[in-house]
Amino acid sequence: MPTRLPRLPGAVRGRDFIETRDWTVPEIELLLETSDRLKRAFRAGRPTRYLPDKTVFLFFFDKSTRTRNSFEAGATQLGAHAHFIAAETSQAAHGESPRDMGIILSSYGHAIAIRHDLVPGEGNRYMREVAEHATVPVFNMQCDIDHPFQTLADLMTIREEFGRDLRGRRIAVTWAYAPSYAKPMSVPQGLITLLPRFGLDVALAHPPEWKLMDAPLAFAREQAQKHGTSFEVTGDMDEACRGADIVYAKSWGIESLFHKPEEALALSARYKSWICDERRMRLASKDAIYMHCLPADRNHEVTDAVIDGPQSRVFREAENRLHTCKAVMALTM
Ligand code: CP
């Protein structure tokens, strides 16, 4: 006899999750409450088979560790099946349209999740086009504009640390040097657009060339004003870290140079001093935490002493990706 599960609210059934700005604060609260509930159930070993016999397609134009595995494990734990598709082995590589893909995958399963994050101007447009023609929810596993599953897990992690009332708390979202590759702009953009809506003051820091896209910057300013929080931009990493409760230091690419990686890398080498180290964490508040979505370029973006130290929350942040992704699937599919 299967265990009877507590009912989940149906308020957001069928909804896409493409950018957090598409969801109201109460709707995001519902996602967070459900994430907490699913996390407790997972830890207690209680079943959460809310999606028996359902399929979510995971369509990847880029590599992944956390996103792919949290979706695959999460789907299994919900009783569903996550079906991995590498874009380069699909007909998308021959130019099959997002419209046709949305129609066809909708007829095979119950949700379509897409990662398309490395070409500014393309990924978000691609998934919105899929969503326009799909009859099932479309999830953004990271695009050029937002990484909503990441920032939802980040907000969950911040609330676990500081409580639900974040008013008066400050986060430094700061660029850091990384030699590995031009990381998408979607994480810092996702953070500045989500967190001012949930009580956090945001200080964004980057060298002049690493400006974020205009639309997320404008939305962050508007939301800070609407919610009585602050949003400031500085060219000084120390200034952003000073007094911060959260230091979120990570690299991202230059919007106009994603197709010229050598040029971007040469430019970024001028800013090797942009690293989150123990000195910078001492500038932050006494109880400050360090966050990073991962993967991190160790000893370039952040020193081992910080990322492995007592202030680091990166592994809890990564763990929470499982629970937030399950919450979105369970409530929408
Ligand atoms: N943070 C994150 O999205 O990790 P992956 O790129 O490994 O999925």
Short mmCIF file of C-alpha atoms and ligand atoms in Angstrom, two decimals:
data_model
loop_
_atom_site.label_atom_id
_atom_site.label_comp_id
_atom_site.label_asym_id
_atom_site.label_seq_id
_atom_site.Cartn_x
_atom_site.Cartn_y
_atom_site.Cartn_z
CA MET A 1 0.00 0.00 0.00
CA PRO A 2 1.69 3.30 -1.06
CA THR A 3 2.19 5.94 1.66
CA ARG A 4 -0.34 8.77 1.40
CA LEU A 5 1.55 12.02 0.76
CA PRO A 6 0.58 15.40 2.24
CA ARG A 7 -1.17 17.43 -0.49
CA LEU A 8 0.77 20.13 -2.29
CA PRO A 9 -0.99 23.40 -3.18
CA GLY A 10 -2.03 23.62 -6.85
CA ALA A 11 -1.62 27.40 -7.23
CA VAL A 12 1.30 27.26 -9.68
CA ARG A 13 0.50 24.02 -11.53
CA GLY A 14 1.46 24.24 -15.21
CA ARG A 15 3.65 27.34 -14.83
CA ASP A 16 6.99 27.88 -16.57
CA PHE A 17 9.99 28.78 -14.39
CA ILE A 18 12.22 30.83 -16.69
CA GLU A 19 13.13 33.92 -14.66
CA THR A 20 12.36 34.58 -10.99
CA ARG A 21 10.99 37.99 -12.05
CA ASP A 22 8.09 36.12 -13.72
CA TRP A 23 6.99 34.91 -10.28
CA THR A 24 5.46 37.03 -7.49
CA VAL A 25 6.98 37.18 -4.00
CA PRO A 26 4.17 34.98 -2.53
CA GLU A 27 4.68 32.43 -5.32
CA ILE A 28 8.42 32.31 -4.60
CA GLU A 29 7.59 31.98 -0.88
CA LEU A 30 5.53 28.91 -1.81
CA LEU A 31 8.52 27.44 -3.66
CA LEU A 32 10.76 28.07 -0.63
CA GLU A 33 8.28 26.57 1.85
CA THR A 34 7.93 23.50 -0.36
CA SER A 35 11.73 23.24 -0.68
CA ASP A 36 12.03 23.25 3.14
CA ARG A 37 9.36 20.59 3.39
CA LEU A 38 10.99 18.37 0.76
CA LYS A 39 14.39 18.81 2.41
CA ARG A 40 12.99 17.64 5.76
CA ALA A 41 11.32 14.67 4.07
CA PHE A 42 14.54 13.74 2.25
CA ARG A 43 16.55 13.86 5.47
CA ALA A 44 13.94 11.82 7.34
CA GLY A 45 13.79 9.25 4.54
CA ARG A 46 10.09 9.92 3.94
CA PRO A 47 8.77 9.22 0.41
CA THR A 48 7.93 12.16 -1.85
CA ARG A 49 6.59 10.44 -4.96
CA TYR A 50 4.46 13.36 -6.11
CA LEU A 51 5.13 12.77 -9.83
CA PRO A 52 4.75 9.04 -10.54
CA ASP A 53 5.15 8.08 -14.21
CA LYS A 54 5.98 11.63 -15.31
CA THR A 55 8.92 12.62 -17.52
CA VAL A 56 11.02 15.80 -17.51
CA PHE A 57 13.32 16.35 -20.50
CA LEU A 58 16.70 17.92 -19.67
CA PHE A 59 18.04 19.63 -22.77
CA PHE A 60 21.65 20.77 -22.35
CA PHE A 61 23.60 23.10 -24.65
CA ASP A 62 26.36 23.32 -21.97
CA LYS A 63 28.09 21.21 -19.36
CA SER A 64 26.79 20.70 -15.83
CA THR A 65 27.42 18.87 -12.58
CA ARG A 66 24.94 20.27 -10.04
CA THR A 67 22.04 21.13 -12.32
CA ARG A 68 21.94 17.86 -14.23
CA ASN A 69 22.38 15.71 -11.15
CA SER A 70 19.97 17.60 -8.93
CA PHE A 71 17.30 17.29 -11.64
CA GLU A 72 18.00 13.61 -12.28
CA ALA A 73 18.15 12.64 -8.60
CA GLY A 74 15.26 14.97 -7.77
CA ALA A 75 13.03 13.51 -10.48
CA THR A 76 13.74 9.99 -9.24
CA GLN A 77 12.89 11.00 -5.67
CA LEU A 78 9.59 12.45 -6.91
CA GLY A 79 8.79 9.20 -8.71
CA ALA A 80 9.43 10.74 -12.14
CA HIS A 81 12.00 10.12 -14.87
CA ALA A 82 14.51 12.77 -16.02
CA HIS A 83 15.56 12.22 -19.60
CA PHE A 84 18.96 13.74 -20.49
CA ILE A 85 19.49 15.16 -23.98
CA ALA A 86 22.81 16.65 -25.11
CA ALA A 87 21.92 19.34 -27.64
CA GLU A 88 24.84 18.39 -29.90
CA THR A 89 23.49 14.85 -30.30
CA SER A 90 19.95 16.07 -31.04
CA GLN A 91 18.53 17.59 -34.23
CA ALA A 92 18.94 21.03 -32.62
CA ALA A 93 22.53 20.68 -33.84
CA HIS A 94 21.14 20.55 -37.40
CA GLY A 95 18.98 23.61 -36.75
CA GLU A 96 15.66 22.06 -35.69
CA SER A 97 13.57 24.92 -34.33
CA PRO A 98 12.72 25.55 -30.66
CA ARG A 99 9.07 25.72 -31.76
CA ASP A 100 9.09 22.16 -33.12
CA MET A 101 11.06 20.91 -30.13
CA GLY A 102 8.51 22.44 -27.73
CA ILE A 103 5.58 20.85 -29.55
CA ILE A 104 7.16 17.41 -29.89
CA LEU A 105 8.62 17.01 -26.38
CA SER A 106 5.29 18.23 -24.94
CA SER A 107 3.66 15.25 -26.58
CA TYR A 108 6.12 12.83 -24.96
CA GLY A 109 6.31 14.06 -21.38
CA HIS A 110 5.39 16.54 -18.68
CA ALA A 111 8.09 19.28 -18.55
CA ILE A 112 11.01 20.56 -20.63
CA ALA A 113 14.12 21.92 -18.88
CA ILE A 114 16.77 23.74 -20.92
CA ARG A 115 20.32 25.00 -20.30
CA HIS A 116 21.47 27.48 -22.96
CA ASP A 117 23.74 29.96 -21.21
CA LEU A 118 26.88 30.73 -23.16
CA VAL A 119 25.68 33.05 -25.93
CA PRO A 120 24.35 36.44 -24.80
CA GLY A 121 21.10 37.21 -26.58
CA GLU A 122 20.25 33.58 -27.42
CA GLY A 123 19.46 31.30 -24.47
CA ASN A 124 16.55 33.13 -22.89
CA ARG A 125 15.02 33.82 -26.30
CA TYR A 126 15.35 30.13 -27.22
CA MET A 127 13.59 28.86 -24.10
CA ARG A 128 10.84 31.48 -24.33
CA GLU A 129 10.17 30.29 -27.86
CA VAL A 130 10.02 26.67 -26.69
CA ALA A 131 7.62 27.79 -23.93
CA GLU A 132 5.38 29.63 -26.37
CA HIS A 133 4.71 26.39 -28.24
CA ALA A 134 5.00 23.83 -25.43
CA THR A 135 1.91 22.64 -23.59
CA VAL A 136 3.96 21.58 -20.53
CA PRO A 137 6.03 23.71 -18.10
CA VAL A 138 9.41 24.94 -19.37
CA PHE A 139 12.25 25.30 -16.85
CA ASN A 140 15.35 27.46 -17.25
CA MET A 141 18.36 25.41 -16.10
CA GLN A 142 20.49 28.54 -16.83
CA CYS A 143 20.33 30.98 -19.69
CA ASP A 144 22.22 34.14 -20.63
CA ILE A 145 19.99 36.26 -18.35
CA ASP A 146 19.01 34.24 -15.27
CA HIS A 147 19.77 31.03 -13.38
CA PRO A 148 16.57 30.79 -11.34
CA PHE A 149 17.15 27.34 -9.82
CA GLN A 150 20.53 28.55 -8.53
CA THR A 151 19.29 31.80 -7.03
CA LEU A 152 16.30 30.08 -5.43
CA ALA A 153 18.73 27.68 -3.72
CA ASP A 154 20.90 30.68 -2.78
CA LEU A 155 17.95 32.46 -1.16
CA MET A 156 17.03 29.25 0.69
CA THR A 157 20.62 28.98 1.96
CA ILE A 158 20.70 32.64 3.06
CA ARG A 159 17.40 32.23 4.95
CA GLU A 160 18.66 29.06 6.65
CA GLU A 161 21.61 31.13 7.87
CA PHE A 162 20.00 34.44 8.80
CA GLY A 163 16.27 33.67 9.10
CA ARG A 164 13.34 34.80 6.97
CA ASP A 165 13.62 38.48 7.86
CA LEU A 166 16.62 39.68 5.87
CA ARG A 167 15.90 43.39 6.21
CA GLY A 168 19.12 45.27 7.04
CA ARG A 169 21.35 42.43 5.80
CA ARG A 170 23.72 43.13 2.94
CA ILE A 171 25.15 40.92 0.21
CA ALA A 172 28.25 41.73 -1.85
CA VAL A 173 27.84 40.24 -5.33
CA THR A 174 31.30 40.68 -6.72
CA TRP A 175 33.19 39.69 -9.83
CA ALA A 176 36.34 37.62 -9.25
CA TYR A 177 39.14 36.57 -11.57
CA ALA A 178 38.95 33.11 -13.21
CA PRO A 179 41.26 31.77 -15.91
CA SER A 180 39.15 28.68 -16.79
CA TYR A 181 36.39 30.02 -19.07
CA ALA A 182 33.97 32.91 -19.56
CA LYS A 183 31.30 32.02 -17.02
CA PRO A 184 27.72 33.07 -17.82
CA MET A 185 26.40 36.40 -16.53
CA SER A 186 23.20 34.80 -15.32
CA VAL A 187 24.13 34.11 -11.69
CA PRO A 188 25.02 37.70 -10.69
CA GLN A 189 22.07 38.95 -12.76
CA GLY A 190 19.77 36.43 -11.07
CA LEU A 191 21.01 37.47 -7.62
CA ILE A 192 20.58 41.22 -8.13
CA THR A 193 17.08 40.78 -9.54
CA LEU A 194 15.82 38.36 -6.85
CA LEU A 195 17.40 39.37 -3.56
CA PRO A 196 16.26 43.03 -3.29
CA ARG A 197 12.68 41.63 -3.40
CA PHE A 198 13.40 39.58 -0.25
CA GLY A 199 14.81 42.29 2.04
CA LEU A 200 18.49 42.18 1.17
CA ASP A 201 20.58 45.25 0.36
CA VAL A 202 22.80 44.44 -2.61
CA ALA A 203 26.26 45.84 -3.43
CA LEU A 204 27.45 44.81 -6.90
CA ALA A 205 31.20 45.14 -7.64
CA HIS A 206 33.11 44.58 -10.87
CA PRO A 207 35.87 46.11 -12.99
CA PRO A 208 34.48 48.51 -15.61
CA GLU A 209 34.50 45.98 -18.50
CA TRP A 210 32.33 43.43 -16.63
CA LYS A 211 29.10 45.44 -16.58
CA LEU A 212 25.94 43.32 -16.39
CA MET A 213 23.12 43.55 -18.95
CA ASP A 214 20.95 46.68 -18.88
CA ALA A 215 17.59 44.96 -18.28
CA PRO A 216 18.58 43.07 -15.08
CA LEU A 217 20.32 46.19 -13.75
CA ALA A 218 17.20 48.30 -14.35
CA PHE A 219 14.97 45.63 -12.74
CA ALA A 220 17.27 45.39 -9.69
CA ARG A 221 17.10 49.20 -9.19
CA GLU A 222 13.33 49.24 -9.60
CA GLN A 223 12.78 46.32 -7.20
CA ALA A 224 15.12 47.77 -4.56
CA GLN A 225 13.11 50.99 -4.64
CA LYS A 226 9.80 49.12 -4.54
CA HIS A 227 10.82 46.90 -1.62
CA GLY A 228 12.71 49.54 0.42
CA THR A 229 16.09 47.86 -0.02
CA SER A 230 19.22 49.23 -1.67
CA PHE A 231 21.12 48.36 -4.82
CA GLU A 232 24.54 49.93 -5.38
CA VAL A 233 27.22 49.35 -8.01
CA THR A 234 30.90 49.94 -7.31
CA GLY A 235 34.23 49.34 -9.04
CA ASP A 236 35.89 48.46 -5.73
CA MET A 237 35.70 44.86 -4.39
CA ASP A 238 36.85 45.94 -0.91
CA GLU A 239 34.11 48.52 -0.70
CA ALA A 240 31.45 45.92 -1.56
CA CYS A 241 32.80 43.42 1.00
CA ARG A 242 33.06 45.96 3.83
CA GLY A 243 30.34 45.16 6.40
CA ALA A 244 28.64 42.60 4.13
CA ASP A 245 26.78 39.66 5.71
CA ILE A 246 27.23 37.57 2.58
CA VAL A 247 30.15 37.69 0.16
CA TYR A 248 29.19 36.08 -3.16
CA ALA A 249 32.41 36.39 -5.16
CA LYS A 250 32.51 34.72 -8.55
CA SER A 251 33.61 35.32 -12.11
CA TRP A 252 31.51 36.11 -15.16
CA GLY A 253 32.23 37.00 -18.76
CA ILE A 254 32.07 40.25 -20.73
CA GLU A 255 28.80 40.50 -22.71
CA SER A 256 30.52 41.58 -25.95
CA LEU A 257 33.42 39.09 -25.70
CA PHE A 258 31.84 35.65 -25.21
CA HIS A 259 32.79 34.83 -28.80
CA LYS A 260 36.38 36.09 -28.24
CA PRO A 261 37.57 34.07 -25.22
CA GLU A 262 41.30 34.79 -25.75
CA GLU A 263 40.68 38.53 -25.72
CA ALA A 264 38.49 38.31 -22.61
CA LEU A 265 41.05 36.18 -20.79
CA ALA A 266 43.88 38.60 -21.61
CA LEU A 267 41.80 41.48 -20.27
CA SER A 268 40.80 39.65 -17.12
CA ALA A 269 44.45 38.87 -16.31
CA ARG A 270 44.79 42.56 -15.37
CA TYR A 271 42.42 41.92 -12.48
CA LYS A 272 44.01 38.92 -10.77
CA SER A 273 43.83 40.80 -7.47
CA TRP A 274 40.02 40.36 -7.54
CA ILE A 275 40.06 37.24 -5.33
CA CYS A 276 38.03 36.50 -2.22
CA ASP A 277 40.65 35.85 0.44
CA GLU A 278 40.80 35.97 4.23
CA ARG A 279 41.66 39.67 4.23
CA ARG A 280 38.51 40.47 2.28
CA MET A 281 36.39 38.21 4.50
CA ARG A 282 37.74 40.18 7.49
CA LEU A 283 36.34 43.34 5.88
CA ALA A 284 32.91 41.72 5.96
CA SER A 285 30.76 41.46 9.10
CA LYS A 286 31.96 39.18 11.90
CA ASP A 287 29.40 36.46 11.08
CA ALA A 288 29.59 36.84 7.32
CA ILE A 289 29.30 33.81 5.06
CA TYR A 290 30.95 33.09 1.71
CA MET A 291 28.85 31.79 -1.19
CA HIS A 292 29.57 30.60 -4.74
CA CYS A 293 27.30 28.67 -7.12
CA LEU A 294 30.23 26.41 -8.14
CA PRO A 295 32.27 25.31 -9.97
CA ALA A 296 34.85 27.69 -8.51
CA ASP A 297 38.32 28.43 -9.84
CA ARG A 298 40.10 27.73 -6.59
CA ASN A 299 42.87 30.15 -5.62
CA HIS A 300 41.79 32.49 -8.40
CA GLU A 301 38.19 33.44 -7.59
CA VAL A 302 38.52 32.36 -3.95
CA THR A 303 41.31 30.97 -1.80
CA ASP A 304 41.14 27.44 -0.43
CA ALA A 305 41.25 28.97 3.06
CA VAL A 306 37.95 30.78 2.42
CA ILE A 307 36.06 28.19 0.37
CA ASP A 308 37.05 25.38 2.75
CA GLY A 309 36.90 27.59 5.84
CA PRO A 310 34.22 28.02 8.53
CA GLN A 311 32.48 30.90 6.74
CA SER A 312 31.90 28.96 3.52
CA ARG A 313 28.38 27.72 2.73
CA VAL A 314 29.07 26.51 -0.81
CA PHE A 315 28.25 22.87 -0.17
CA ARG A 316 24.97 23.60 1.59
CA GLU A 317 24.17 25.91 -1.32
CA ALA A 318 24.86 23.08 -3.77
CA GLU A 319 22.81 20.66 -1.63
CA ASN A 320 19.85 23.04 -1.67
CA ARG A 321 19.80 22.85 -5.47
CA LEU A 322 18.21 19.40 -5.02
CA HIS A 323 15.40 20.61 -2.80
CA THR A 324 14.52 23.75 -4.75
CA CYS A 325 14.50 21.88 -8.05
CA LYS A 326 12.22 19.23 -6.57
CA ALA A 327 9.89 21.95 -5.26
CA VAL A 328 9.54 23.56 -8.70
CA MET A 329 8.94 20.20 -10.39
CA ALA A 330 6.50 18.95 -7.73
CA LEU A 331 4.42 22.14 -7.78
CA THR A 332 4.32 22.82 -11.51
CA MET A 333 4.37 19.45 -13.32
N1 CP B 1 25.90 25.98 -10.21
C1 CP B 1 25.62 25.25 -11.31
O1 CP B 1 24.67 25.54 -12.08
O2 CP B 1 26.43 24.18 -11.47
P1 CP B 1 26.53 23.28 -12.78
O3 CP B 1 27.05 24.18 -13.90
O4 CP B 1 27.49 22.19 -12.43
O5 CP B 1 25.17 22.77 -13.13
#
